[in-house]
mmCIF file with all atom_site columns, C-alpha atoms in Angstrom:
data_model
loop_
_atom_site.group_PDB
_atom_site.id
_atom_site.type_symbol
_atom_site.label_atom_id
_atom_site.label_alt_id
_atom_site.label_comp_id
_atom_site.label_asym_id
_atom_site.label_entity_id
_atom_site.label_seq_id
_atom_site.pdbx_PDB_ins_code
_atom_site.Cartn_x
_atom_site.Cartn_y
_atom_site.Cartn_z
_atom_site.occupancy
_atom_site.B_iso_or_equiv
_atom_site.pdbx_formal_charge
_atom_site.auth_seq_id
_atom_site.auth_comp_id
_atom_site.auth_asym_id
_atom_site.auth_atom_id
_atom_site.pdbx_PDB_model_num
ATOM 1  C CA . MET A 1 1  ? 89.409 163.343 203.158 1.00 61.00 ? 80  MET A CA 1
ATOM 2  C CA . LYS A 1 2  ? 91.110 160.081 204.216 1.00 63.00 ? 81  LYS A CA 1
ATOM 3  C CA . ARG A 1 3  ? 89.105 159.997 207.372 1.00 67.00 ? 82  ARG A CA 1
ATOM 4  C CA . ILE A 1 4  ? 85.703 159.877 205.629 1.00 67.00 ? 83  ILE A CA 1
ATOM 5  C CA . PRO A 1 5  ? 85.789 156.184 204.651 1.00 62.00 ? 84  PRO A CA 1
ATOM 6  C CA . ALA A 1 6  ? 87.008 155.280 208.217 1.00 57.00 ? 85  ALA A CA 1
ATOM 7  C CA . VAL A 1 7  ? 84.189 157.341 209.764 1.00 54.00 ? 86  VAL A CA 1
ATOM 8  C CA . VAL A 1 8  ? 81.533 155.815 207.505 1.00 54.00 ? 87  VAL A CA 1
ATOM 9  C CA . GLY A 1 9  ? 82.861 152.409 208.306 1.00 56.00 ? 88  GLY A CA 1
ATOM 10 C CA . MET A 1 10 ? 82.729 152.800 211.980 1.00 55.00 ? 89  MET A CA 1
ATOM 11 C CA . LEU A 1 11 ? 79.127 154.189 211.690 1.00 51.00 ? 90  LEU A CA 1
ATOM 12 C CA . LEU A 1 12 ? 78.068 151.167 209.757 1.00 54.00 ? 91  LEU A CA 1
ATOM 13 C CA . LEU A 1 13 ? 79.521 148.819 212.275 1.00 54.00 ? 92  LEU A CA 1
ATOM 14 C CA . SER A 1 14 ? 78.449 150.719 215.408 1.00 52.00 ? 93  SER A CA 1
ATOM 15 C CA . GLY A 1 15 ? 75.133 149.203 215.915 1.00 52.00 ? 94  GLY A CA 1
ATOM 16 C CA . CYS A 1 16 ? 73.248 149.327 212.698 1.00 48.00 ? 95  CYS A CA 1
ATOM 17 C CA . PHE A 1 17 ? 71.652 146.006 211.873 1.00 45.00 ? 96  PHE A CA 1
ATOM 18 C CA . TRP A 1 18 ? 68.929 144.525 209.741 1.00 51.00 ? 97  TRP A CA 1
ATOM 19 C CA . GLY A 1 19 ? 65.750 143.171 211.492 1.00 50.00 ? 98  GLY A CA 1
ATOM 20 C CA . SER A 1 20 ? 64.828 143.545 215.083 1.00 56.00 ? 99  SER A CA 1
ATOM 21 C CA . GLU A 1 21 ? 66.453 142.011 218.144 1.00 69.00 ? 100 GLU A CA 1
ATOM 22 C CA . TYR A 1 22 ? 63.026 141.776 219.624 1.00 81.00 ? 101 TYR A CA 1
ATOM 23 C CA . ASN A 1 23 ? 60.215 139.386 218.868 1.00 94.00 ? 102 ASN A CA 1
ATOM 24 C CA . TRP A 1 24 ? 57.027 141.451 218.710 1.00 96.00 ? 103 TRP A CA 1
ATOM 25 C CA . ALA A 1 25 ? 53.602 139.733 218.753 1.00 97.00 ? 104 ALA A CA 1
ATOM 26 C CA . ASP A 1 26 ? 51.420 140.191 215.729 1.00 97.00 ? 105 ASP A CA 1
ATOM 27 C CA . GLU A 1 27 ? 47.791 141.000 215.607 1.00 97.00 ? 106 GLU A CA 1
ATOM 28 C CA . LYS A 1 28 ? 46.723 137.244 215.291 1.00 97.00 ? 107 LYS A CA 1
ATOM 29 C CA . GLN A 1 29 ? 48.990 136.129 218.229 1.00 98.00 ? 108 GLN A CA 1
ATOM 30 C CA . ILE A 1 30 ? 47.331 138.811 220.463 1.00 98.00 ? 109 ILE A CA 1
ATOM 31 C CA . ILE A 1 31 ? 43.831 137.793 219.354 1.00 98.00 ? 110 ILE A CA 1
ATOM 32 C CA . ASP A 1 32 ? 44.734 134.046 220.115 1.00 98.00 ? 111 ASP A CA 1
ATOM 33 C CA . ALA A 1 33 ? 46.093 135.043 223.558 1.00 98.00 ? 112 ALA A CA 1
ATOM 34 C CA . ALA A 1 34 ? 42.839 137.023 224.229 1.00 98.00 ? 113 ALA A CA 1
ATOM 35 C CA . LYS A 1 35 ? 40.717 134.047 223.464 1.00 98.00 ? 114 LYS A CA 1
ATOM 36 C CA . ARG A 1 36 ? 42.779 131.920 225.898 1.00 98.00 ? 115 ARG A CA 1
ATOM 37 C CA . CYS A 1 37 ? 42.147 134.668 228.478 1.00 98.00 ? 116 CYS A CA 1
ATOM 38 C CA . GLY A 1 38 ? 38.337 134.822 227.938 1.00 97.00 ? 117 GLY A CA 1
ATOM 39 C CA . VAL A 1 39 ? 38.196 137.835 225.607 1.00 98.00 ? 118 VAL A CA 1
ATOM 40 C CA . GLU A 1 40 ? 36.568 136.438 222.474 1.00 96.00 ? 119 GLU A CA 1
ATOM 41 C CA . ASP A 1 41 ? 36.299 139.622 220.379 1.00 95.00 ? 120 ASP A CA 1
ATOM 42 C CA . LEU A 1 42 ? 39.420 141.715 221.197 1.00 97.00 ? 121 LEU A CA 1
ATOM 43 C CA . LYS A 1 43 ? 40.628 143.967 218.449 1.00 96.00 ? 122 LYS A CA 1
ATOM 44 C CA . PRO A 1 44 ? 44.293 144.730 219.122 1.00 97.00 ? 123 PRO A CA 1
ATOM 45 C CA . THR A 1 45 ? 45.301 148.417 218.973 1.00 95.00 ? 124 THR A CA 1
ATOM 46 C CA . LYS A 1 46 ? 48.004 149.536 216.476 1.00 94.00 ? 125 LYS A CA 1
ATOM 47 C CA . ALA A 1 47 ? 50.730 151.335 218.443 1.00 92.00 ? 126 ALA A CA 1
ATOM 48 C CA . GLY A 1 48 ? 53.393 152.599 216.030 1.00 90.00 ? 127 GLY A CA 1
ATOM 49 C CA . ASP A 1 49 ? 54.958 149.497 214.486 1.00 90.00 ? 128 ASP A CA 1
ATOM 50 C CA . ALA A 1 50 ? 53.707 147.277 217.130 1.00 93.00 ? 129 ALA A CA 1
ATOM 51 C CA . TRP A 1 51 ? 50.362 146.139 218.675 1.00 95.00 ? 130 TRP A CA 1
ATOM 52 C CA . ALA A 1 52 ? 48.783 146.667 222.056 1.00 96.00 ? 131 ALA A CA 1
ATOM 53 C CA . ALA A 1 53 ? 46.244 144.401 223.795 1.00 96.00 ? 132 ALA A CA 1
ATOM 54 C CA . TYR A 1 54 ? 44.056 146.919 225.514 1.00 96.00 ? 133 TYR A CA 1
ATOM 55 C CA . VAL A 1 55 ? 40.899 145.387 226.915 1.00 97.00 ? 134 VAL A CA 1
ATOM 56 C CA . PRO A 1 56 ? 38.030 147.902 227.117 1.00 96.00 ? 135 PRO A CA 1
ATOM 57 C CA . ASP A 1 57 ? 36.761 148.741 230.582 1.00 95.00 ? 136 ASP A CA 1
ATOM 58 C CA . THR A 1 58 ? 33.369 147.713 229.354 1.00 95.00 ? 137 THR A CA 1
ATOM 59 C CA . VAL A 1 59 ? 34.608 144.047 229.501 1.00 96.00 ? 138 VAL A CA 1
ATOM 60 C CA . PRO A 1 60 ? 33.958 142.570 232.942 1.00 96.00 ? 139 PRO A CA 1
ATOM 61 C CA . ASP A 1 61 ? 37.164 142.041 234.885 1.00 97.00 ? 140 ASP A CA 1
ATOM 62 C CA . HIS A 1 62 ? 39.049 143.841 232.054 1.00 97.00 ? 141 HIS A CA 1
ATOM 63 C CA . ALA A 1 63 ? 42.203 144.488 234.060 1.00 97.00 ? 142 ALA A CA 1
ATOM 64 C CA . ARG A 1 64 ? 42.713 140.933 235.058 1.00 98.00 ? 143 ARG A CA 1
ATOM 65 C CA . LYS A 1 65 ? 42.025 139.706 231.480 1.00 98.00 ? 144 LYS A CA 1
ATOM 66 C CA . GLU A 1 66 ? 44.510 142.313 230.052 1.00 97.00 ? 145 GLU A CA 1
ATOM 67 C CA . ASP A 1 67 ? 47.136 141.133 232.433 1.00 98.00 ? 146 ASP A CA 1
ATOM 68 C CA . CYS A 1 68 ? 46.434 137.621 231.426 1.00 98.00 ? 147 CYS A CA 1
ATOM 69 C CA . ILE A 1 69 ? 47.003 138.390 227.725 1.00 98.00 ? 148 ILE A CA 1
ATOM 70 C CA . TYR A 1 70 ? 50.222 140.247 228.377 1.00 97.00 ? 149 TYR A CA 1
ATOM 71 C CA . ASN A 1 71 ? 51.462 137.318 230.621 1.00 98.00 ? 150 ASN A CA 1
ATOM 72 C CA . ASP A 1 72 ? 50.486 134.682 228.053 1.00 98.00 ? 151 ASP A CA 1
ATOM 73 C CA . LEU A 1 73 ? 52.422 136.546 225.325 1.00 98.00 ? 152 LEU A CA 1
ATOM 74 C CA . HIS A 1 74 ? 55.396 137.081 227.568 1.00 96.00 ? 153 HIS A CA 1
ATOM 75 C CA . LYS A 1 75 ? 55.618 133.328 228.398 1.00 97.00 ? 154 LYS A CA 1
ATOM 76 C CA . GLN A 1 76 ? 55.860 132.771 224.684 1.00 97.00 ? 155 GLN A CA 1
ATOM 77 C CA . GLY A 1 77 ? 58.768 135.233 224.415 1.00 96.00 ? 156 GLY A CA 1
ATOM 78 C CA . LEU A 1 78 ? 56.622 137.829 222.628 1.00 97.00 ? 157 LEU A CA 1
ATOM 79 C CA . LEU A 1 79 ? 56.561 141.499 223.338 1.00 94.00 ? 158 LEU A CA 1
ATOM 80 C CA . VAL A 1 80 ? 53.482 143.673 223.115 1.00 94.00 ? 159 VAL A CA 1
ATOM 81 C CA . THR A 1 81 ? 53.419 147.414 223.720 1.00 92.00 ? 160 THR A CA 1
ATOM 82 C CA . ARG A 1 82 ? 51.401 148.511 226.822 1.00 89.00 ? 161 ARG A CA 1
#
């Protein structure tokens, strides 16, 4: 019985924290990056708690533009799921 508080204390200190250690891009940041990369009407895709910047293959040069968006956000220190 004496061990229970110690175990609970260890679990609380073993890596649980509030907030995120990662800086995820939000929907607006992805849209702004897409505009800088020549995709005016991108609608980011919700992927769990994050967003993805999938450029449809109907957009000319979609792969290059998608890479541009991810690189733009990465340079800002933002993460986006891919």
